[in-house]
Every structure is written in structure tokens, then in C-alpha cells.
């Protein structure tokens, strides 16, 4: 997307998901500009993934309205058709770098997020599950900090994930933040007490139930989040004092492994901005 928007004078229209981890970007403009932008974007994307593209010259009104929705765009013969207006960037200050990190599973991404926040002065935002077991988040900051954080995050995630991908864009095109549906802001950990964080990721409900039950019976921990990670994988987050969380996770991992695949980890003293990123409230 960044390469496409920098290559030619086109307007980003929208992004959407075609399922199983596939993402699609629509742009509009003069046919020459659109062709140049699409070729540049496809070439850039092909360096780290499979990508394909197409250009519709002078699209019919029905095609445009079915894909886009509302607003006005030129259709066949100079007529107007419904299409969304240009995406606006509403950020209050420019970002010198935009990075993204993708992992196979939630646990590696949580570990990487904590490591990145502790390694450099960056902001993390826009955590998403994008299909299958692919989970991703964005980071922003000065180019040196962003590069340091991304390197640390990838190294951390690779310890527990077989598929880790990272991307770092210097001076990203401003509209890029709008089309990915994200706007960086000042993260707020809530100023509360941040205890140790335990993560148990299991494949299947039977393993999750066995592991969770064993955790809660083994020591005094508090369940704070339960999410689906794709392909039948389930994730339970617990918090508490370090010793209690370690005991709970060890016991839960042992119980869950008897019913299916599982992985787990304990993060002592997690960064204050980590918990809100994944929808977990700090304890007052």
C-alpha cells in the first residue's frame, strides 16, 4: 500500500479481507496512474508474500457501486457512481516510521510486544487477528527506535512461532494510516498495578478447559481475557503475583498437553502499555 500510494497520484478507497489471511486494497484515479500504482504495490508485496492485482479501466457503474458503497466517482462515459470519499489522515503529528509485526499465534505476539515496548521508545497499536492463526500489530516512532523495536520483536516472536514477518516503512505515506484503519495515539496503561501476566494457548476446547481448570485450582490467579486465535486455537490470559502465575501456568500447561497441543509463557512485570493493547485492563 505504501509503495502504491507513493508511486502515482491515486486515491486509496478502502481495504477489506477476503478471508484466510487475504487482504485487498482498492485505489482509484486515472488509468495510467492506477496501473503504475498497482504494479508498484504488487511488486513490493511480492517480496514478502504472494500477491496479485488487476486494473479495471472505465469501470461500469454497477461494478463500482457493488464494491465501494457510497459517495461519488466517475464511471463509464464520465457518469458518476457511488464510491467512498478519499480517506483522510487525522493524525496530529507526523510519524517518521511505521512498522508491522505478524506472528503465527497470539502468544508470540504478546511476548514480542512486551519486548518491543521495553527495548525502545515506540508506540504499539492496531492489534488484529487477520485470519487463520495470523495475528498482527503496528508500531510507530523515530526510525532508529522503530528499527530497534522491530528487530527485538521479531527475535522474540521467532522463539515460539514458526512464521514471523516484519515490515518497516520510513516516512510512510500519511494516508496509509487511514486505509489500515489505525491511528497511533498515546498509550495509557491506566496508572494501575501491573502484575505478572500468564498466557496459555491451546488447540481445542477440551485442552483449554482442562488447562484453565487446572490453573485456577493450582494457585490464586485472575482470568482477565479469553480470545480465539484461529484454527481452533484458544488463548487464556491470567494475572497475579509472579509465583502464583508461574505455578498456574505450569500446572495448566501440563493438564492441557494431555488433551492436545498447547504453549504457554509468563511475562514478569509486563510493560504498562502492553495490557491495553490486547484489551486487558490494568488493576488498580
Rosetta silent file (secondary structure, phi, psi, omega in degrees, C-alpha in Angstrom):
SEQUENCE: XXXXXXXXXXXXXXXXXXXXXXXXXXXXXXXXXXXXXXXXXXXXXXXXXXXXXXXXXXXXXXXXXXXXXXXXXXXXXXXXXXXXXXXXXXXXXXXXXXXXXXXXXXXXXXXXXXXXXXXXXXXXXXXXXXXXXXXXXXXXXXXXXXXXXXXXXXXXXXXXXXXXXXXXXXXXXXXXXXXXXXXXXXXXXXXXXXXXXXXXXXXXXXXXXXXXXXXXXXXXXXXXXXXXXXXXXXXXXXXXXXXXXXXXXXXXXXXXXXXXXXXXXXXXXXXXXXXXXXXXXXXX
SCORE:     score description
SCORE:     0.000 S_00000001
   1 L     0.000  -43.336  179.797    0.000    0.000    0.000 S_00000001
   2 H   -61.958  -45.006  179.755    2.804    2.425    0.874 S_00000001
   3 H   -64.007  -40.518 -179.557    4.594    1.732   -2.429 S_00000001
   4 H   -64.245  -43.797 -176.682    1.389    2.121   -4.432 S_00000001
   5 H   -71.538  -26.264  178.546    0.469    5.454   -2.869 S_00000001
   6 H   -85.625  -17.240 -173.225    3.970    6.861   -3.372 S_00000001
   7 H   -81.950  -28.690 -174.990    4.253    5.679   -6.985 S_00000001
   8 L  -157.789  166.561 -178.130    1.410    7.657   -8.561 S_00000001
   9 L   -82.169   84.656  177.847   -1.396   10.117   -7.913 S_00000001
  10 L  -126.229  161.270  179.910   -4.149    7.729   -6.805 S_00000001
  11 E  -108.810  123.181  174.790   -6.749    7.835   -4.042 S_00000001
  12 E   -70.666  130.535 -174.884   -6.967    4.924   -1.589 S_00000001
  13 E   -98.541  -51.980 -178.807  -10.600    3.844   -1.413 S_00000001
  14 E  -169.900  165.876  167.708  -10.799    1.039    1.112 S_00000001
  15 E  -124.741  151.824  172.415   -9.297   -2.176    2.362 S_00000001
  16 E  -152.078  172.044 -177.783  -11.133   -5.371    3.166 S_00000001
  17 E  -109.727  135.132  176.191  -10.442   -9.001    3.943 S_00000001
  18 E   -97.009   10.572  178.927  -11.178  -11.882    1.616 S_00000001
  19 E    90.819  168.028 -179.267  -10.736  -14.378    4.461 S_00000001
  20 L    38.685   45.926  173.595   -7.985  -16.825    5.495 S_00000001
  21 L    83.312    4.461 -179.284   -5.451  -14.041    5.897 S_00000001
  22 E   -90.952  133.790  179.349   -6.018  -12.382    2.498 S_00000001
  23 E  -123.945  146.141 -176.247   -6.240   -8.579    2.377 S_00000001
  24 E  -129.762  136.880  177.081   -7.271   -6.373   -0.534 S_00000001
  25 E  -116.073  132.016  175.894   -6.581   -2.694   -1.271 S_00000001
  26 E  -109.366  135.122  172.904   -8.670   -0.636   -3.724 S_00000001
  27 E  -130.905  158.583  178.677   -7.380    2.594   -5.305 S_00000001
  28 E  -137.067  157.539 -179.671   -8.909    4.884   -7.923 S_00000001
  29 L   158.387 -167.994  176.031   -7.626    7.522  -10.356 S_00000001
  30 L   -62.037  148.582 -171.610   -6.598    7.967  -13.969 S_00000001
  31 H   -60.245  -39.104  179.041   -5.932    4.630  -15.645 S_00000001
  32 H   -64.760  -42.946  179.520   -2.216    5.297  -16.158 S_00000001
  33 H   -66.006  -41.922  179.859   -1.729    6.353  -12.552 S_00000001
  34 H   -63.570  -42.822 -179.688   -3.722    3.401  -11.249 S_00000001
  35 H   -63.121  -42.579  178.558   -1.738    0.953  -13.388 S_00000001
  36 H   -63.071  -44.699 -179.102    1.562    2.416  -12.172 S_00000001
  37 H   -64.322  -44.344 -178.041    0.435    2.346   -8.537 S_00000001
  38 H   -65.557  -40.672  177.960   -0.896   -1.197   -8.715 S_00000001
  39 H   -62.960  -43.318  179.283    2.278   -2.501  -10.369 S_00000001
  40 H   -64.862  -42.590  179.556    4.452   -0.828   -7.719 S_00000001
  41 H   -65.966  -40.714  179.616    2.285   -2.147   -4.899 S_00000001
  42 H   -65.158  -42.862  178.684    2.214   -5.682   -6.298 S_00000001
  43 H   -62.654  -41.159  179.589    5.992   -5.745   -6.742 S_00000001
  44 H   -66.542  -43.313 -178.379    6.540   -4.521   -3.184 S_00000001
  45 H   -67.816  -32.570 -176.754    4.098   -7.006   -1.679 S_00000001
  46 H   -67.468  -16.239  179.546    5.551   -9.898   -3.671 S_00000001
  47 L   -71.682  -22.084 -178.120    8.867   -9.547   -1.846 S_00000001
  48 L  -130.506    4.572 -178.918    7.374  -10.907    1.366 S_00000001
  49 L  -164.780  174.361  171.070    4.147  -12.647    0.324 S_00000001
  50 L   -83.388  135.707 -177.580    2.090  -13.870   -2.594 S_00000001
  51 L  -143.039  148.001  174.575    0.289  -11.009   -4.309 S_00000001
  52 L  -144.865  159.740 -174.506   -1.911  -10.491   -7.333 S_00000001
  53 L  -153.829  168.250  174.948   -3.662   -7.473   -8.791 S_00000001
  54 L  -155.816  156.411  177.540   -5.872   -6.158  -11.575 S_00000001
  55 L  -123.998  128.138  174.729   -6.873   -2.796  -13.050 S_00000001
  56 L  -102.804  111.583  176.992  -10.383   -2.014  -14.283 S_00000001
  57 L   -84.737  130.844  178.183  -10.310    0.772  -16.858 S_00000001
  58 L    51.667   58.626 -176.216  -13.526    2.791  -17.069 S_00000001
  59 L   -63.971  150.068  177.622  -15.491    0.502  -14.708 S_00000001
  60 L   -72.462  155.166 -177.005  -19.240    0.217  -15.097 S_00000001
  61 H   -58.251  -41.726 -178.943  -21.477    1.909  -12.533 S_00000001
  62 H   -62.117  -40.603  178.422  -22.752   -1.417  -11.224 S_00000001
  63 H   -62.503  -45.748 -177.361  -19.254   -2.728  -10.588 S_00000001
  64 H   -64.577  -46.654 -176.073  -18.223    0.413   -8.716 S_00000001
  65 H   -68.342  -35.113  178.738  -21.326    0.642   -6.537 S_00000001
  66 H   -66.248  -36.308 -177.426  -21.260   -3.047   -5.621 S_00000001
  67 H   -82.575  -41.469 -164.325  -17.639   -2.841   -4.478 S_00000001
  68 H   -97.800  -44.858 -179.231  -17.458    0.609   -2.939 S_00000001
  69 L   112.807 -104.870 -171.951  -20.680    1.759   -1.320 S_00000001
  70 L  -123.257  166.353 -178.340  -21.352    5.496   -1.095 S_00000001
  71 L   100.009 -168.419 -173.198  -20.013    8.856   -2.392 S_00000001
  72 E  -123.627  135.012  173.165  -19.226    9.858   -5.989 S_00000001
  73 E  -145.574  153.518 -179.207  -16.716    8.537   -8.538 S_00000001
  74 E   -73.510  132.741  177.060  -16.596    8.701  -12.321 S_00000001
  75 L  -112.650 -152.148 -176.526  -17.950    5.641  -14.100 S_00000001
  76 H   -62.671  132.713  175.520  -18.478    4.693  -17.707 S_00000001
  77 H    69.022   23.927  178.080  -18.736    7.630  -20.075 S_00000001
  78 H    79.951    3.242  178.323  -17.960   10.218  -17.406 S_00000001
  79 L   -72.546  167.890 -179.909  -21.077    9.382  -15.420 S_00000001
  80 E  -104.915  147.110  177.764  -20.947    9.289  -11.651 S_00000001
  81 E  -136.765  162.820 -179.624  -21.293    6.234   -9.480 S_00000001
  82 E   -71.639  129.130  174.774  -21.306    5.583   -5.797 S_00000001
  83 L  -158.821  152.276 -175.711  -17.821    5.236   -4.273 S_00000001
  84 L   -70.715  151.943  177.527  -16.324    6.277   -0.962 S_00000001
  85 L   -71.381  166.953 -179.166  -14.663    9.599   -0.494 S_00000001
  86 L   -59.236  137.980  177.912  -10.917    9.911   -0.053 S_00000001
  87 L   -71.635  132.552 -178.408   -9.616    8.537    3.222 S_00000001
  88 L  -102.800  143.439  174.424   -8.356   11.346    5.425 S_00000001
  89 L   -93.748  121.983 -174.355   -5.383   11.232    7.757 S_00000001
  90 L  -109.468   12.155 -178.077   -6.382   12.752   11.070 S_00000001
  91 L   -64.110  148.007 -177.497   -3.148   12.283   12.969 S_00000001
  92 L   -89.003  -13.955 -179.509   -1.954   15.254   14.984 S_00000001
  93 L  -151.183  146.792 -177.548    1.757   14.717   14.332 S_00000001
  94 L   -70.699  149.041  175.884    3.852   13.047   11.634 S_00000001
  95 L  -108.506  134.269 -177.225    5.387    9.640   12.223 S_00000001
  96 L   -85.148  -14.763  177.958    8.865    9.019   10.882 S_00000001
  97 E  -153.636  144.133  175.561    8.426    5.233   10.680 S_00000001
  98 E  -127.081  122.598  179.447    5.593    2.728   10.553 S_00000001
  99 E  -119.902  160.170  174.202    6.278   -0.907   11.340 S_00000001
 100 E  -140.791  148.834  179.340    4.201   -4.055   11.492 S_00000001
 101 E  -134.625  130.525 -179.701    4.820   -7.452   13.034 S_00000001
 102 E  -124.931  136.862  179.510    2.906  -10.635   12.242 S_00000001
 103 E  -134.636  163.820  177.276    3.153  -13.965   14.036 S_00000001
 104 E   -93.219   91.051 -176.958    1.573  -17.390   13.920 S_00000001
 105 L   114.019  160.025 -178.015   -0.428  -17.327   17.161 S_00000001
 106 H   -81.288  -42.293 -175.195   -1.187  -14.826   19.913 S_00000001
 107 H   -54.973  -47.703  178.683    1.408  -15.874   22.481 S_00000001
 108 H   -60.659  -34.859 -178.246    4.446  -14.975   20.310 S_00000001
 109 H   -71.418  -37.137  177.224    2.938  -11.576   19.522 S_00000001
 110 H   -64.702  -45.738  177.882    2.295  -10.759   23.198 S_00000001
 111 H   -59.447  -44.610 -179.350    5.873  -11.704   24.088 S_00000001
 112 H   -65.692  -39.967 -179.979    7.190   -9.625   21.195 S_00000001
 113 H   -61.723  -44.127  178.637    5.018   -6.619   22.091 S_00000001
 114 H   -63.187  -43.098  179.854    6.328   -6.549   25.658 S_00000001
 115 H   -64.408  -39.855 -179.418    9.927   -6.857   24.436 S_00000001
 116 H   -66.392  -42.922 -179.930    9.472   -4.060   21.867 S_00000001
 117 H   -63.624  -32.113 -179.887    7.960   -1.657   24.378 S_00000001
 118 H   -84.715  -17.835 -174.715   10.872   -2.265   26.741 S_00000001
 119 H   -87.846  -29.301 -174.296   13.539   -2.053   24.024 S_00000001
 120 L  -157.329  166.812 -178.434   12.812    1.368   22.514 S_00000001
 121 L   -84.770   84.160  179.706   10.582    4.433   22.638 S_00000001
 122 L  -131.264  162.643  173.207    7.793    3.295   20.313 S_00000001
 123 E  -108.974  138.430  174.793    4.015    3.154   20.317 S_00000001
 124 E  -110.976  141.823 -177.943    2.142   -0.061   19.572 S_00000001
 125 E  -160.651  171.133  171.876   -1.398   -0.010   18.214 S_00000001
 126 E    61.641   46.825  172.746   -3.907   -1.721   15.918 S_00000001
 127 E   -66.498  133.814 -177.996   -3.649   -5.295   17.192 S_00000001
 128 E  -145.284  146.401  165.472   -5.644   -7.525   14.792 S_00000001
 129 E   -97.249  119.964 -172.561   -6.458  -11.125   14.051 S_00000001
 130 E  -110.223   12.217  175.777   -6.343  -11.280   10.244 S_00000001
 131 E   120.713  158.047 -173.528   -7.309  -14.901    9.624 S_00000001
 132 L    50.618 -130.000  174.621   -6.043  -18.456   10.160 S_00000001
 133 L  -107.604   21.582 -176.293   -3.584  -18.122   13.085 S_00000001
 134 E   -86.402  121.019  178.247   -2.130  -14.857   11.771 S_00000001
 135 E  -125.453  142.629 -173.464   -2.078  -12.006   14.287 S_00000001
 136 E  -142.163  157.885  172.576   -0.527   -8.614   13.685 S_00000001
 137 E  -147.637  163.306 -179.386    0.111   -5.243   15.283 S_00000001
 138 E  -111.631  155.827  174.251    1.591   -1.904   14.210 S_00000001
 139 E  -137.634  154.449  178.710    4.296    0.246   15.750 S_00000001
 140 E  -144.578  156.019  179.324    5.391    3.831   15.172 S_00000001
 141 L   158.528 -174.620  175.588    8.219    6.086   16.283 S_00000001
 142 L   -60.845  150.255 -171.562   11.530    7.548   15.207 S_00000001
 143 H   -57.595  -41.333  179.927   13.246    5.396   12.601 S_00000001
 144 H   -65.298  -45.332  178.271   16.070    4.253   14.917 S_00000001
 145 H   -63.867  -42.954 -178.043   13.705    3.340   17.744 S_00000001
 146 H   -63.951  -41.310  179.711   11.294    1.631   15.364 S_00000001
 147 H   -65.718  -43.249  178.318   14.054   -0.462   13.775 S_00000001
 148 H   -60.525  -47.306 -178.442   15.430   -1.479   17.172 S_00000001
 149 H   -62.941  -43.832 -178.306   11.992   -2.414   18.466 S_00000001
 150 H   -65.318  -41.069  177.738   11.070   -4.396   15.348 S_00000001
 151 H   -60.441  -45.598  179.461   14.358   -6.344   15.401 S_00000001
 152 H   -64.691  -42.287 -179.318   13.850   -7.234   19.063 S_00000001
 153 H   -62.924  -42.103  179.804   10.209   -8.126   18.461 S_00000001
 154 H   -66.217  -42.354  178.283   10.998  -10.455   15.574 S_00000001
 155 H   -62.194  -40.123 -179.778   13.750  -12.218   17.511 S_00000001
 156 H   -67.322  -47.085 -178.005   11.429  -12.677   20.475 S_00000001
 157 H   -65.216  -32.699 -177.785    8.489  -13.963   18.422 S_00000001
 158 L   -67.360  -15.551  178.735   10.675  -16.406   16.493 S_00000001
 159 L   -71.178  -26.317 -177.101   11.383  -18.320   19.691 S_00000001
 160 L  -127.376    2.663 -179.779    7.782  -19.586   19.831 S_00000001
 161 L  -128.692  135.578  178.241    6.389  -19.023   16.314 S_00000001
 162 L   -80.043  -17.327 -178.537    7.347  -20.771   13.112 S_00000001
 163 L  -130.834  108.971  179.133    6.119  -17.891   10.954 S_00000001
 164 E  -130.328  130.268  179.601    7.137  -14.322   11.822 S_00000001
 165 E  -130.133  139.692  178.333    7.058  -11.413    9.382 S_00000001
 166 E  -132.611  152.119  178.484    8.107   -7.823    9.924 S_00000001
 167 E  -144.347  139.829  178.408    7.937   -4.652    7.874 S_00000001
 168 E  -135.446  122.629 -179.169    9.348   -1.176    8.470 S_00000001
 169 E  -113.483  119.891  175.291    8.465    1.857    6.342 S_00000001
 170 E   -83.086  135.978 -178.807   10.475    5.072    6.699 S_00000001
 171 L    49.347   60.337 -177.632    8.410    8.225    6.163 S_00000001
 172 L   -63.200  150.585  176.356    5.206    6.315    5.364 S_00000001
 173 L   -59.573  127.980 -173.045    2.625    7.897    3.112 S_00000001
 174 L   -54.410  -38.861 -177.714    0.263    9.779    5.511 S_00000001
 175 H   -68.104  -12.939 -178.468   -2.933    8.261    4.096 S_00000001
 176 H   -60.839  -36.960  178.719   -1.577    4.802    4.856 S_00000001
 177 H   -61.370  -37.277 -179.318   -2.659    5.130    8.478 S_00000001
 178 H   -68.953  -41.416 -174.403   -6.212    5.794    7.346 S_00000001
 179 H   -76.984  -20.689  174.514   -6.546    2.857    4.981 S_00000001
 180 L   -88.056    1.972  175.361   -5.244    0.330    7.504 S_00000001
 181 L    71.768   37.246 -176.118   -7.859    1.622    9.922 S_00000001
 182 L  -140.970  148.617  172.857   -5.425    2.795   12.545 S_00000001
 183 L  -141.496  115.723 -179.856   -4.324    5.968   14.210 S_00000001
 184 L   -66.008  144.616  178.071   -1.470    5.924   16.706 S_00000001
 185 L  -146.432  177.401 -179.348   -2.124    7.699   19.950 S_00000001
 186 L   -74.650  117.752  179.665   -0.648    7.986   23.377 S_00000001
 187 L   -70.739  146.062 -177.465   -0.997    4.611   25.021 S_00000001
 188 L  -131.973  110.967  179.124   -2.324    4.662   28.536 S_00000001
 189 L   -77.952   -2.794  176.461   -1.650    1.824   30.894 S_00000001
 190 L    87.590   -6.703  177.285   -4.105    3.321   33.363 S_00000001
 191 L    69.411    9.863 -178.400   -1.523    4.023   36.028 S_00000001
 192 L   -92.075 -176.292  179.183   -2.583    0.933   37.932 S_00000001
 193 E   -74.916  126.621  179.894   -0.702   -2.026   39.322 S_00000001
 194 L  -106.380  101.515 -179.572    0.635   -4.252   36.543 S_00000001
 195 L   -80.463 -173.546  175.382    1.084   -7.795   37.907 S_00000001
 196 E   -70.883  149.177 -177.125    2.677  -10.707   36.122 S_00000001
 197 E  -115.953  128.296  175.921    0.889  -11.911   33.003 S_00000001
 198 E  -113.270  142.021 -177.501    0.381  -15.574   32.129 S_00000001
 199 E  -129.179  125.496  175.260   -0.673  -16.839   28.705 S_00000001
 200 E  -122.407  115.975 -178.644   -1.996  -20.320   27.909 S_00000001
 201 E  -114.762  121.894 -174.593   -2.674  -21.028   24.226 S_00000001
 202 E  -129.815  157.550  175.982   -4.281  -24.369   23.392 S_00000001
 203 E  -103.864  111.144  179.649   -5.730  -26.133   20.392 S_00000001
 204 L   102.001  150.993 -178.030   -9.301  -27.197   21.048 S_00000001
 205 H   -70.214  -33.945 -179.350  -11.847  -26.565   23.766 S_00000001
 206 H   -61.861  -46.509  179.447  -11.015  -29.752   25.662 S_00000001
 207 H   -66.022  -39.270  179.835   -7.379  -28.724   26.147 S_00000001
 208 H   -64.976  -43.383 -179.807   -8.398  -25.163   27.029 S_00000001
 209 H   -64.397  -46.601  179.335  -10.946  -26.329   29.605 S_00000001
 210 H   -61.351  -46.254 -178.581   -8.564  -28.799   31.230 S_00000001
 211 H   -65.359  -43.169 -178.959   -5.736  -26.277   31.328 S_00000001
 212 H   -66.210  -43.619  179.111   -7.847  -23.408   32.642 S_00000001
 213 H   -60.425  -42.758  179.504   -9.455  -25.516   35.345 S_00000001
 214 H   -65.553  -38.533  179.278   -6.041  -26.738   36.491 S_00000001
 215 H   -60.642  -48.410 -173.874   -4.659  -23.192   36.549 S_00000001
 216 H   -71.242  -25.214  177.646   -7.409  -21.798   38.722 S_00000001
 217 H   -83.995  -21.108 -174.120   -7.202  -24.695   41.179 S_00000001
 218 H   -80.694  -34.594 -177.998   -3.405  -24.567   41.425 S_00000001
 219 L  -161.317  173.563 -175.150   -2.967  -21.003   42.673 S_00000001
 220 L   -87.112   93.811  175.244   -4.633  -17.647   43.144 S_00000001
 221 L  -128.103  161.012 -177.691   -4.708  -16.021   39.698 S_00000001
 222 E  -115.033  123.674  173.802   -7.330  -13.908   37.964 S_00000001
 223 E   -73.654  130.249 -176.281   -8.575  -14.654   34.415 S_00000001
 224 E  -122.521  -13.352 -178.148   -8.712  -11.364   32.502 S_00000001
 225 E  -162.280  140.020  174.841   -9.127  -12.269   28.831 S_00000001
 226 E  -136.303  122.004 -177.487  -10.185  -15.181   26.640 S_00000001
 227 E  -134.661  158.296  172.517   -9.855  -14.937   22.854 S_00000001
 228 E   -91.444  135.405 -176.468   -9.981  -17.145   19.773 S_00000001
 229 E  -109.579    5.295  178.435   -6.721  -17.306   17.883 S_00000001
 230 E    93.217  149.006  179.193   -7.920  -19.102   14.741 S_00000001
 231 L    54.788   41.522  175.951   -7.835  -22.725   13.546 S_00000001
 232 L    72.900   10.710  177.043   -9.372  -23.948   16.828 S_00000001
 233 E   -88.240  137.560 -178.115   -6.689  -22.311   18.990 S_00000001
 234 E  -126.338  144.639 -175.873   -7.894  -20.585   22.174 S_00000001
 235 E  -126.443  131.130  175.412   -5.976  -18.234   24.454 S_00000001
 236 E  -116.719  127.757  175.658   -6.476  -17.558   28.164 S_00000001
 237 E  -103.915  135.055  174.710   -4.765  -14.616   29.888 S_00000001
 238 E  -131.559  153.425  177.101   -4.331  -14.606   33.680 S_00000001
 239 E  -130.245  160.680  179.209   -2.689  -12.116   36.027 S_00000001
 240 E   162.340 -173.448  175.629   -1.410  -12.292   39.571 S_00000001
 241 L   -65.090  151.428 -171.582    1.753  -12.324   41.642 S_00000001
 242 H   -54.330  -48.275 -178.462    4.734  -13.833   39.829 S_00000001
 243 H   -62.333  -40.257 -179.555    4.912  -17.031   41.898 S_00000001
 244 H   -67.337  -41.965  179.989    1.192  -17.659   41.604 S_00000001
 245 H   -66.133  -41.512  178.928    1.153  -17.083   37.842 S_00000001
 246 H   -61.826  -43.295  178.462    4.156  -19.363   37.308 S_00000001
 247 H   -63.363  -44.635 -179.048    2.519  -22.141   39.318 S_00000001
 248 H   -63.124  -45.646 -177.305   -0.786  -21.735   37.492 S_00000001
 249 H   -66.782  -42.662  178.496    0.773  -21.717   34.026 S_00000001
 250 H   -61.098  -43.841 -179.932    2.984  -24.737   34.712 S_00000001
 251 H   -68.098  -43.938  179.670    0.026  -26.704   36.042 S_00000001
 252 H   -64.207  -40.556  178.195   -2.300  -25.574   33.250 S_00000001
 253 H   -61.618  -43.764 -179.669    0.253  -26.389   30.549 S_00000001
 254 H   -63.689  -40.386 -179.682    0.735  -29.896   31.936 S_00000001
 255 H   -70.749  -42.553 -177.648   -3.014  -30.539   32.046 S_00000001
 256 H   -66.508  -36.047 -176.818   -3.715  -29.054   28.612 S_00000001
 257 L   -65.134  -18.747  177.573   -0.940  -31.013   26.921 S_00000001
 258 L   -77.249  -15.878 -177.399   -2.752  -34.261   27.794 S_00000001
 259 L  -111.391   -7.822 -178.858   -5.714  -33.182   25.632 S_00000001
 260 L   164.447 -171.449  179.872   -3.961  -31.529   22.689 S_00000001
 261 L   -70.672  145.720  178.143   -1.328  -29.056   21.530 S_00000001
 262 E  -159.232  157.848  172.267   -0.541  -26.164   23.829 S_00000001
 263 E  -149.300  155.349 -174.432    2.041  -23.495   24.581 S_00000001
 264 E  -154.331  165.925  176.052    2.399  -21.038   27.415 S_00000001
 265 E  -164.616  159.122  175.825    4.553  -18.323   28.932 S_00000001
 266 E  -122.126  130.899  177.205    4.800  -15.961   31.892 S_00000001
 267 E  -111.221  104.503  177.409    5.784  -12.299   31.480 S_00000001
 268 L   -70.835  139.775  175.129    7.037  -10.807   34.775 S_00000001
 269 L    47.307   60.264 -179.004    6.364   -7.103   35.222 S_00000001
 270 L   -62.021  151.978  179.304    4.811   -6.502   31.776 S_00000001
 271 L   -60.344  140.824 -177.653    5.135   -3.048   30.252 S_00000001
 272 H   -56.648  -29.151 -178.245    2.192   -0.780   31.270 S_00000001
 273 H   -84.566   -6.662 -176.428    1.193   -0.250   27.625 S_00000001
 274 H   -71.560  -46.423 -173.567    1.066   -3.980   26.858 S_00000001
 275 H   -63.994  -47.352  178.311   -2.187   -4.886   28.556 S_00000001
 276 H   -61.019  -29.630 -179.809   -4.431   -2.196   26.970 S_00000001
 277 H   -58.575  -35.541 -179.300   -3.073   -3.169   23.536 S_00000001
 278 L  -104.521   18.217  175.096   -4.730   -6.578   23.894 S_00000001
 279 L    76.195   27.311 -179.866   -7.830   -5.266   25.667 S_00000001
 280 L  -110.332  126.389 -177.860   -6.706   -6.099   29.213 S_00000001
 281 L   -83.706  139.072  174.196   -7.301   -3.518   31.941 S_00000001
 282 L   -68.642  148.909 -178.353   -4.597   -2.731   34.487 S_00000001
 283 E   -90.765  127.935 -179.437   -5.509   -3.496   38.079 S_00000001
 284 L   -77.237    0.000    0.000   -5.878   -0.519   40.372 S_00000001
